[in-house]
PDB file of N, CA and C in Angstrom:
ATOM      1  N   MET E  24      19.941  -4.488  20.733  1.00 77.00           N
ATOM      2  CA  MET E  24      18.667  -4.529  20.000  1.00 77.00           C
ATOM      3  C   MET E  24      18.784  -5.583  18.907  1.00 77.00           C
ATOM      4  N   SER E  25      17.834  -6.490  18.787  1.00 92.00           N
ATOM      5  CA  SER E  25      17.853  -7.513  17.774  1.00 92.00           C
ATOM      6  C   SER E  25      17.633  -6.877  16.365  1.00 92.00           C
ATOM      7  N   ASP E  26      17.937  -7.672  15.327  1.00 95.00           N
ATOM      8  CA  ASP E  26      17.732  -7.220  13.979  1.00 95.00           C
ATOM      9  C   ASP E  26      16.269  -6.842  13.745  1.00 95.00           C
ATOM     10  N   ILE E  27      15.371  -7.709  14.258  1.00 96.00           N
ATOM     11  CA  ILE E  27      13.964  -7.463  14.062  1.00 96.00           C
ATOM     12  C   ILE E  27      13.529  -6.209  14.786  1.00 96.00           C
ATOM     13  N   GLN E  28      13.983  -6.001  15.996  1.00 96.00           N
ATOM     14  CA  GLN E  28      13.595  -4.801  16.766  1.00 96.00           C
ATOM     15  C   GLN E  28      14.174  -3.578  16.086  1.00 96.00           C
ATOM     16  N   GLU E  29      15.390  -3.702  15.540  1.00 95.00           N
ATOM     17  CA  GLU E  29      15.938  -2.558  14.834  1.00 95.00           C
ATOM     18  C   GLU E  29      15.183  -2.214  13.562  1.00 95.00           C
ATOM     19  N   THR E  30      14.736  -3.220  12.824  1.00 94.00           N
ATOM     20  CA  THR E  30      13.900  -2.987  11.652  1.00 94.00           C
ATOM     21  C   THR E  30      12.581  -2.323  12.039  1.00 94.00           C
ATOM     22  N   ILE E  31      11.911  -2.836  13.126  1.00 95.00           N
ATOM     23  CA  ILE E  31      10.663  -2.253  13.604  1.00 95.00           C
ATOM     24  C   ILE E  31      10.849  -0.773  13.961  1.00 95.00           C
ATOM     25  N   LYS E  32      11.934  -0.443  14.623  1.00 94.00           N
ATOM     26  CA  LYS E  32      12.249   0.930  14.950  1.00 94.00           C
ATOM     27  C   LYS E  32      12.406   1.782  13.737  1.00 94.00           C
ATOM     28  N   GLU E  33      13.188   1.290  12.766  1.00 94.00           N
ATOM     29  CA  GLU E  33      13.418   2.026  11.516  1.00 94.00           C
ATOM     30  C   GLU E  33      12.103   2.294  10.803  1.00 94.00           C
ATOM     31  N   ARG E  34      11.270   1.271  10.681  1.00 94.00           N
ATOM     32  CA  ARG E  34       9.984   1.416   9.968  1.00 94.00           C
ATOM     33  C   ARG E  34       9.048   2.398  10.785  1.00 94.00           C
ATOM     34  N   GLY E  35       9.124   2.316  12.076  1.00 95.00           N
ATOM     35  CA  GLY E  35       8.322   3.248  12.882  1.00 95.00           C
ATOM     36  C   GLY E  35       8.742   4.675  12.719  1.00 95.00           C
ATOM     37  N   ASP E  36      10.057   4.875  12.592  1.00 94.00           N
ATOM     38  CA  ASP E  36      10.544   6.212  12.387  1.00 94.00           C
ATOM     39  C   ASP E  36      10.110   6.757  11.023  1.00 94.00           C
ATOM     40  N   ARG E  37       9.997   5.879  10.050  1.00 96.00           N
ATOM     41  CA  ARG E  37       9.666   6.278   8.656  1.00 96.00           C
ATOM     42  C   ARG E  37       8.144   6.360   8.456  1.00 96.00           C
ATOM     43  N   TYR E  38       7.400   5.332   9.027  1.00 97.00           N
ATOM     44  CA  TYR E  38       6.010   5.202   8.696  1.00 97.00           C
ATOM     45  C   TYR E  38       5.049   5.469   9.835  1.00 97.00           C
ATOM     46  N   GLY E  39       5.514   5.811  11.003  1.00 96.00           N
ATOM     47  CA  GLY E  39       4.689   6.044  12.175  1.00 96.00           C
ATOM     48  C   GLY E  39       4.360   4.785  12.859  1.00 96.00           C
ATOM     49  N   LYS E  40       3.534   4.882  13.906  1.00 96.00           N
ATOM     50  CA  LYS E  40       3.135   3.705  14.707  1.00 96.00           C
ATOM     51  C   LYS E  40       2.361   2.778  13.874  1.00 96.00           C
ATOM     52  N   PHE E  41       2.712   1.494  13.960  1.00 96.00           N
ATOM     53  CA  PHE E  41       2.011   0.445  13.172  1.00 96.00           C
ATOM     54  C   PHE E  41       0.526   0.426  13.406  1.00 96.00           C
ATOM     55  N   LYS E  42       0.098   0.485  14.690  1.00 97.00           N
ATOM     56  CA  LYS E  42      -1.322   0.405  14.992  1.00 97.00           C
ATOM     57  C   LYS E  42      -2.106   1.557  14.352  1.00 97.00           C
ATOM     58  N   ASP E  43      -1.498   2.747  14.287  1.00 98.00           N
ATOM     59  CA  ASP E  43      -2.149   3.897  13.728  1.00 98.00           C
ATOM     60  C   ASP E  43      -2.226   3.783  12.206  1.00 98.00           C
ATOM     61  N   GLY E  44      -1.129   3.342  11.613  1.00 97.00           N
ATOM     62  CA  GLY E  44      -1.163   3.044  10.129  1.00 97.00           C
ATOM     63  C   GLY E  44      -2.140   1.938   9.757  1.00 97.00           C
ATOM     64  N   ALA E  45      -2.194   0.901  10.595  1.00 98.00           N
ATOM     65  CA  ALA E  45      -3.122  -0.194  10.315  1.00 98.00           C
ATOM     66  C   ALA E  45      -4.565   0.284  10.351  1.00 98.00           C
ATOM     67  N   MET E  46      -4.901   1.144  11.249  1.00 98.00           N
ATOM     68  CA  MET E  46      -6.247   1.690  11.329  1.00 98.00           C
ATOM     69  C   MET E  46      -6.574   2.461  10.050  1.00 98.00           C
ATOM     70  N   ILE E  47      -5.700   3.295   9.565  1.00 98.00           N
ATOM     71  CA  ILE E  47      -5.939   4.043   8.343  1.00 98.00           C
ATOM     72  C   ILE E  47      -6.058   3.084   7.143  1.00 98.00           C
ATOM     73  N   MET E  48      -5.141   2.141   7.023  1.00 98.00           N
ATOM     74  CA  MET E  48      -5.154   1.184   5.935  1.00 98.00           C
ATOM     75  C   MET E  48      -6.390   0.347   5.851  1.00 98.00           C
ATOM     76  N   GLN E  49      -6.775  -0.191   7.021  1.00 98.00           N
ATOM     77  CA  GLN E  49      -7.972  -1.018   7.026  1.00 98.00           C
ATOM     78  C   GLN E  49      -9.242  -0.248   6.766  1.00 98.00           C
ATOM     79  N   SER E  50      -9.311   0.988   7.228  1.00 98.00           N
ATOM     80  CA  SER E  50     -10.471   1.846   6.910  1.00 98.00           C
ATOM     81  C   SER E  50     -10.574   2.095   5.398  1.00 98.00           C
ATOM     82  N   LEU E  51      -9.471   2.452   4.809  1.00 97.00           N
ATOM     83  CA  LEU E  51      -9.432   2.654   3.354  1.00 97.00           C
ATOM     84  C   LEU E  51      -9.817   1.389   2.590  1.00 97.00           C
ATOM     85  N   LYS E  52      -9.315   0.302   2.982  1.00 97.00           N
ATOM     86  CA  LYS E  52      -9.681  -1.005   2.299  1.00 97.00           C
ATOM     87  C   LYS E  52     -11.108  -1.378   2.526  1.00 97.00           C
ATOM     88  N   ALA E  53     -11.628  -1.075   3.672  1.00 98.00           N
ATOM     89  CA  ALA E  53     -13.056  -1.408   3.979  1.00 98.00           C
ATOM     90  C   ALA E  53     -13.992  -0.635   3.010  1.00 98.00           C
ATOM     91  N   VAL E  54     -13.644   0.604   2.751  1.00 98.00           N
ATOM     92  CA  VAL E  54     -14.480   1.393   1.839  1.00 98.00           C
ATOM     93  C   VAL E  54     -14.435   0.780   0.430  1.00 98.00           C
ATOM     94  N   MET E  55     -13.252   0.349   0.012  1.00 98.00           N
ATOM     95  CA  MET E  55     -13.124  -0.300  -1.312  1.00 98.00           C
ATOM     96  C   MET E  55     -13.942  -1.582  -1.349  1.00 98.00           C
ATOM     97  N   HIS E  56     -13.843  -2.415  -0.324  1.00 98.00           N
ATOM     98  CA  HIS E  56     -14.501  -3.714  -0.333  1.00 98.00           C
ATOM     99  C   HIS E  56     -16.025  -3.582  -0.344  1.00 98.00           C
ATOM    100  N   GLN E  57     -16.515  -2.450   0.159  1.00 98.00           N
ATOM    101  CA  GLN E  57     -17.984  -2.236   0.172  1.00 98.00           C
ATOM    102  C   GLN E  57     -18.490  -1.572  -1.100  1.00 98.00           C
ATOM    103  N   SER E  58     -17.649  -1.241  -2.008  1.00 97.00           N
ATOM    104  CA  SER E  58     -18.099  -0.603  -3.232  1.00 97.00           C
ATOM    105  C   SER E  58     -18.798  -1.602  -4.162  1.00 97.00           C
ATOM    106  N   PRO E  59     -19.736  -1.149  -4.952  1.00 98.00           N
ATOM    107  CA  PRO E  59     -20.502  -2.073  -5.787  1.00 98.00           C
ATOM    108  C   PRO E  59     -19.653  -2.813  -6.859  1.00 98.00           C
ATOM    109  N   GLN E  60     -18.590  -2.262  -7.255  1.00 97.00           N
ATOM    110  CA  GLN E  60     -17.763  -2.935  -8.326  1.00 97.00           C
ATOM    111  C   GLN E  60     -16.685  -3.779  -7.805  1.00 97.00           C
ATOM    112  N   TRP E  61     -16.480  -3.869  -6.513  1.00 98.00           N
ATOM    113  CA  TRP E  61     -15.333  -4.597  -5.981  1.00 98.00           C
ATOM    114  C   TRP E  61     -15.335  -6.041  -6.492  1.00 98.00           C
ATOM    115  N   GLY E  62     -16.495  -6.692  -6.458  1.00 97.00           N
ATOM    116  CA  GLY E  62     -16.546  -8.080  -6.919  1.00 97.00           C
ATOM    117  C   GLY E  62     -16.316  -8.287  -8.375  1.00 97.00           C
ATOM    118  N   ASN E  63     -16.359  -7.234  -9.159  1.00 98.00           N
ATOM    119  CA  ASN E  63     -16.131  -7.317 -10.596  1.00 98.00           C
ATOM    120  C   ASN E  63     -14.652  -7.155 -10.977  1.00 98.00           C
ATOM    121  N   LEU E  64     -13.854  -6.772 -10.015  1.00 98.00           N
ATOM    122  CA  LEU E  64     -12.426  -6.567 -10.325  1.00 98.00           C
ATOM    123  C   LEU E  64     -11.711  -7.900 -10.392  1.00 98.00           C
ATOM    124  N   THR E  65     -10.677  -7.910 -11.169  1.00 97.00           N
ATOM    125  CA  THR E  65      -9.769  -9.113 -11.242  1.00 97.00           C
ATOM    126  C   THR E  65      -8.961  -9.176  -9.953  1.00 97.00           C
ATOM    127  N   PRO E  66      -8.434 -10.335  -9.638  1.00 97.00           N
ATOM    128  CA  PRO E  66      -7.513 -10.432  -8.469  1.00 97.00           C
ATOM    129  C   PRO E  66      -6.373  -9.444  -8.550  1.00 97.00           C
ATOM    130  N   SER E  67      -5.789  -9.241  -9.762  1.00 96.00           N
ATOM    131  CA  SER E  67      -4.740  -8.257  -9.899  1.00 96.00           C
ATOM    132  C   SER E  67      -5.188  -6.839  -9.596  1.00 96.00           C
ATOM    133  N   GLN E  68      -6.393  -6.485 -10.061  1.00 98.00           N
ATOM    134  CA  GLN E  68      -6.882  -5.170  -9.767  1.00 98.00           C
ATOM    135  C   GLN E  68      -7.178  -4.949  -8.271  1.00 98.00           C
ATOM    136  N   ARG E  69      -7.708  -5.973  -7.664  1.00 98.00           N
ATOM    137  CA  ARG E  69      -8.032  -5.867  -6.207  1.00 98.00           C
ATOM    138  C   ARG E  69      -6.727  -5.770  -5.412  1.00 98.00           C
ATOM    139  N   GLU E  70      -5.746  -6.600  -5.718  1.00 98.00           N
ATOM    140  CA  GLU E  70      -4.491  -6.604  -5.015  1.00 98.00           C
ATOM    141  C   GLU E  70      -3.767  -5.263  -5.210  1.00 98.00           C
ATOM    142  N   SER E  71      -3.783  -4.786  -6.418  1.00 98.00           N
ATOM    143  CA  SER E  71      -3.130  -3.499  -6.722  1.00 98.00           C
ATOM    144  C   SER E  71      -3.750  -2.366  -5.915  1.00 98.00           C
ATOM    145  N   LEU E  72      -5.091  -2.328  -5.858  1.00 98.00           N
ATOM    146  CA  LEU E  72      -5.733  -1.275  -5.102  1.00 98.00           C
ATOM    147  C   LEU E  72      -5.466  -1.449  -3.582  1.00 98.00           C
ATOM    148  N   GLU E  73      -5.425  -2.663  -3.103  1.00 98.00           N
ATOM    149  CA  GLU E  73      -5.131  -2.862  -1.683  1.00 98.00           C
ATOM    150  C   GLU E  73      -3.697  -2.417  -1.342  1.00 98.00           C
ATOM    151  N   MET E  74      -2.760  -2.733  -2.248  1.00 98.00           N
ATOM    152  CA  MET E  74      -1.395  -2.352  -1.999  1.00 98.00           C
ATOM    153  C   MET E  74      -1.251  -0.817  -2.074  1.00 98.00           C
ATOM    154  N   MET E  75      -1.995  -0.199  -3.007  1.00 98.00           N
ATOM    155  CA  MET E  75      -1.969   1.268  -3.050  1.00 98.00           C
ATOM    156  C   MET E  75      -2.505   1.887  -1.784  1.00 98.00           C
ATOM    157  N   GLN E  76      -3.560   1.306  -1.224  1.00 98.00           N
ATOM    158  CA  GLN E  76      -4.050   1.789   0.051  1.00 98.00           C
ATOM    159  C   GLN E  76      -3.079   1.611   1.183  1.00 98.00           C
ATOM    160  N   HIS E  77      -2.344   0.485   1.121  1.00 97.00           N
ATOM    161  CA  HIS E  77      -1.322   0.290   2.127  1.00 97.00           C
ATOM    162  C   HIS E  77      -0.252   1.417   2.026  1.00 97.00           C
ATOM    163  N   LYS E  78       0.131   1.737   0.838  1.00 98.00           N
ATOM    164  CA  LYS E  78       1.131   2.781   0.641  1.00 98.00           C
ATOM    165  C   LYS E  78       0.587   4.160   1.012  1.00 98.00           C
ATOM    166  N   ILE E  79      -0.706   4.416   0.677  1.00 98.00           N
ATOM    167  CA  ILE E  79      -1.356   5.664   1.067  1.00 98.00           C
ATOM    168  C   ILE E  79      -1.413   5.762   2.573  1.00 98.00           C
ATOM    169  N   GLY E  80      -1.716   4.683   3.224  1.00 98.00           N
ATOM    170  CA  GLY E  80      -1.759   4.667   4.711  1.00 98.00           C
ATOM    171  C   GLY E  80      -0.385   5.013   5.284  1.00 98.00           C
ATOM    172  N   ARG E  81       0.681   4.497   4.676  1.00 97.00           N
ATOM    173  CA  ARG E  81       2.026   4.824   5.119  1.00 97.00           C
ATOM    174  C   ARG E  81       2.318   6.318   4.932  1.00 97.00           C
ATOM    175  N   ILE E  82       1.869   6.877   3.767  1.00 98.00           N
ATOM    176  CA  ILE E  82       2.075   8.285   3.527  1.00 98.00           C
ATOM    177  C   ILE E  82       1.316   9.131   4.522  1.00 98.00           C
ATOM    178  N   LEU E  83       0.080   8.774   4.840  1.00 98.00           N
ATOM    179  CA  LEU E  83      -0.727   9.572   5.746  1.00 98.00           C
ATOM    180  C   LEU E  83      -0.270   9.489   7.198  1.00 98.00           C
ATOM    181  N   ASN E  84       0.313   8.335   7.541  1.00 98.00           N
ATOM    182  CA  ASN E  84       0.733   8.087   8.924  1.00 98.00           C
ATOM    183  C   ASN E  84       2.208   8.403   9.166  1.00 98.00           C
ATOM    184  N   GLY E  85       3.000   8.533   8.107  1.00 97.00           N
ATOM    185  CA  GLY E  85       4.401   8.725   8.269  1.00 97.00           C
ATOM    186  C   GLY E  85       4.952   9.902   7.473  1.00 97.00           C
ATOM    187  N   ASP E  86       6.057   9.596   6.786  1.00 97.00           N
ATOM    188  CA  ASP E  86       6.769  10.645   6.008  1.00 97.00           C
ATOM    189  C   ASP E  86       6.165  10.772   4.622  1.00 97.00           C
ATOM    190  N   PRO E  87       5.416  11.810   4.347  1.00 97.00           N
ATOM    191  CA  PRO E  87       4.804  11.959   3.026  1.00 97.00           C
ATOM    192  C   PRO E  87       5.790  12.313   1.918  1.00 97.00           C
ATOM    193  N   ASN E  88       7.036  12.673   2.266  1.00 97.00           N
ATOM    194  CA  ASN E  88       8.054  12.973   1.298  1.00 97.00           C
ATOM    195  C   ASN E  88       8.921  11.782   0.970  1.00 97.00           C
ATOM    196  N   TYR E  89       8.652  10.659   1.472  1.00 97.00           N
ATOM    197  CA  TYR E  89       9.453   9.448   1.170  1.00 97.00           C
ATOM    198  C   TYR E  89       8.988   8.991  -0.190  1.00 97.00           C
ATOM    199  N   ASP E  90       9.748   9.158  -1.200  1.00 97.00           N
ATOM    200  CA  ASP E  90       9.350   8.960  -2.607  1.00 97.00           C
ATOM    201  C   ASP E  90       9.115   7.475  -2.920  1.00 97.00           C
ATOM    202  N   ASP E  91       9.635   6.584  -2.158  1.00 97.00           N
ATOM    203  CA  ASP E  91       9.435   5.157  -2.465  1.00 97.00           C
ATOM    204  C   ASP E  91       7.966   4.766  -2.438  1.00 97.00           C
ATOM    205  N   ASN E  92       7.196   5.295  -1.529  1.00 97.00           N
ATOM    206  CA  ASN E  92       5.783   5.009  -1.423  1.00 97.00           C
ATOM    207  C   ASN E  92       5.085   5.489  -2.720  1.00 97.00           C
ATOM    208  N   TRP E  93       5.424   6.658  -3.180  1.00 98.00           N
ATOM    209  CA  TRP E  93       4.798   7.221  -4.367  1.00 98.00           C
ATOM    210  C   TRP E  93       5.170   6.374  -5.601  1.00 98.00           C
ATOM    211  N   ARG E  94       6.427   5.947  -5.640  1.00 98.00           N
ATOM    212  CA  ARG E  94       6.873   5.142  -6.753  1.00 98.00           C
ATOM    213  C   ARG E  94       6.155   3.799  -6.730  1.00 98.00           C
ATOM    214  N   ASP E  95       5.957   3.222  -5.557  1.00 98.00           N
ATOM    215  CA  ASP E  95       5.226   1.944  -5.450  1.00 98.00           C
ATOM    216  C   ASP E  95       3.838   2.084  -5.955  1.00 98.00           C
ATOM    217  N   ILE E  96       3.146   3.148  -5.572  1.00 98.00           N
ATOM    218  CA  ILE E  96       1.762   3.375  -6.043  1.00 98.00           C
ATOM    219  C   ILE E  96       1.735   3.409  -7.570  1.00 98.00           C
ATOM    220  N   ALA E  97       2.648   4.108  -8.157  1.00 98.00           N
ATOM    221  CA  ALA E  97       2.743   4.217  -9.623  1.00 98.00           C
ATOM    222  C   ALA E  97       2.982   2.849 -10.216  1.00 98.00           C
ATOM    223  N   GLY E  98       3.834   2.058  -9.536  1.00 98.00           N
ATOM    224  CA  GLY E  98       4.191   0.713 -10.005  1.00 98.00           C
ATOM    225  C   GLY E  98       2.973  -0.228 -10.012  1.00 98.00           C
ATOM    226  N   TYR E  99       2.210  -0.157  -8.934  1.00 98.00           N
ATOM    227  CA  TYR E  99       0.980  -1.032  -8.873  1.00 98.00           C
ATOM    228  C   TYR E  99      -0.021  -0.655  -9.973  1.00 98.00           C
ATOM    229  N   ALA E 100      -0.182   0.636 -10.207  1.00 98.00           N
ATOM    230  CA  ALA E 100      -1.108   1.072 -11.251  1.00 98.00           C
ATOM    231  C   ALA E 100      -0.585   0.638 -12.607  1.00 98.00           C
ATOM    232  N   THR E 101       0.715   0.699 -12.824  1.00 97.00           N
ATOM    233  CA  THR E 101       1.346   0.312 -14.092  1.00 97.00           C
ATOM    234  C   THR E 101       1.174  -1.178 -14.326  1.00 97.00           C
ATOM    235  N   LEU E 102       1.300  -1.990 -13.299  1.00 97.00           N
ATOM    236  CA  LEU E 102       1.106  -3.440 -13.499  1.00 97.00           C
ATOM    237  C   LEU E 102      -0.283  -3.760 -14.006  1.00 97.00           C
ATOM    238  N   VAL E 103      -1.318  -3.097 -13.444  1.00 97.00           N
ATOM    239  CA  VAL E 103      -2.692  -3.305 -13.898  1.00 97.00           C
ATOM    240  C   VAL E 103      -2.840  -2.806 -15.344  1.00 97.00           C
ATOM    241  N   LEU E 104      -2.331  -1.606 -15.579  1.00 97.00           N
ATOM    242  CA  LEU E 104      -2.421  -1.018 -16.954  1.00 97.00           C
ATOM    243  C   LEU E 104      -1.751  -1.947 -17.977  1.00 97.00           C
ATOM    244  N   ASP E 105      -0.598  -2.493 -17.653  1.00 97.00           N
ATOM    245  CA  ASP E 105       0.060  -3.398 -18.558  1.00 97.00           C
ATOM    246  C   ASP E 105      -0.781  -4.651 -18.767  1.00 97.00           C
ATOM    247  N   GLU E 106      -1.355  -5.171 -17.690  1.00 95.00           N
ATOM    248  CA  GLU E 106      -2.210  -6.380 -17.799  1.00 95.00           C
ATOM    249  C   GLU E 106      -3.433  -6.108 -18.657  1.00 95.00           C
ATOM    250  N   LEU E 107      -4.022  -4.948 -18.510  1.00 96.00           N
ATOM    251  CA  LEU E 107      -5.179  -4.560 -19.327  1.00 96.00           C
ATOM    252  C   LEU E 107      -4.827  -4.489 -20.803  1.00 96.00           C
ATOM    253  N   ASN E 108      -3.575  -4.166 -21.074  1.00 96.00           N
ATOM    254  CA  ASN E 108      -3.101  -4.020 -22.451  1.00 96.00           C
ATOM    255  C   ASN E 108      -2.427  -5.299 -22.964  1.00 96.00           C
ATOM    256  N   GLY E 109      -2.594  -6.402 -22.254  1.00 93.00           N
ATOM    257  CA  GLY E 109      -2.080  -7.687 -22.693  1.00 93.00           C
ATOM    258  C   GLY E 109      -0.656  -7.978 -22.397  1.00 93.00           C
ATOM    259  N   ASP E 110      -0.008  -7.145 -21.643  1.00 87.00           N
ATOM    260  CA  ASP E 110       1.385  -7.364 -21.223  1.00 87.00           C
ATOM    261  C   ASP E 110       1.440  -7.841 -19.778  1.00 87.00           C
ATOM    262  N   ILE E 111       1.135  -9.105 -19.549  1.00 81.00           N
ATOM    263  CA  ILE E 111       1.050  -9.590 -18.228  1.00 81.00           C
ATOM    264  C   ILE E 111       2.438  -9.906 -17.659  1.00 81.00           C
ATOM    265  N   LYS E 112       2.743  -9.352 -16.447  1.00 70.00           N
ATOM    266  CA  LYS E 112       4.039  -9.569 -15.857  1.00 70.00           C
ATOM    267  C   LYS E 112       3.921 -10.431 -14.621  1.00 70.00           C
TER     268      LYS E 112
END
């Protein structure tokens, strides 16, 4: 098994089938993109929300007890909070 195939298998074991996760993630993002305030968000806010939806999709499609996804969600929220408070990273 190649390194790439091994990585794909490991991720599938952790996060579920890619196509199933992609459907969840794209559906969540579509709802956000259709909201009235989407165009008023900064690029950082939009990217943070999209990355959070990506992590939420992984949680819903895979292992909900994998704490790295939860930590990442908190991290993306913290980056926006810091930026709002003038501490741009």
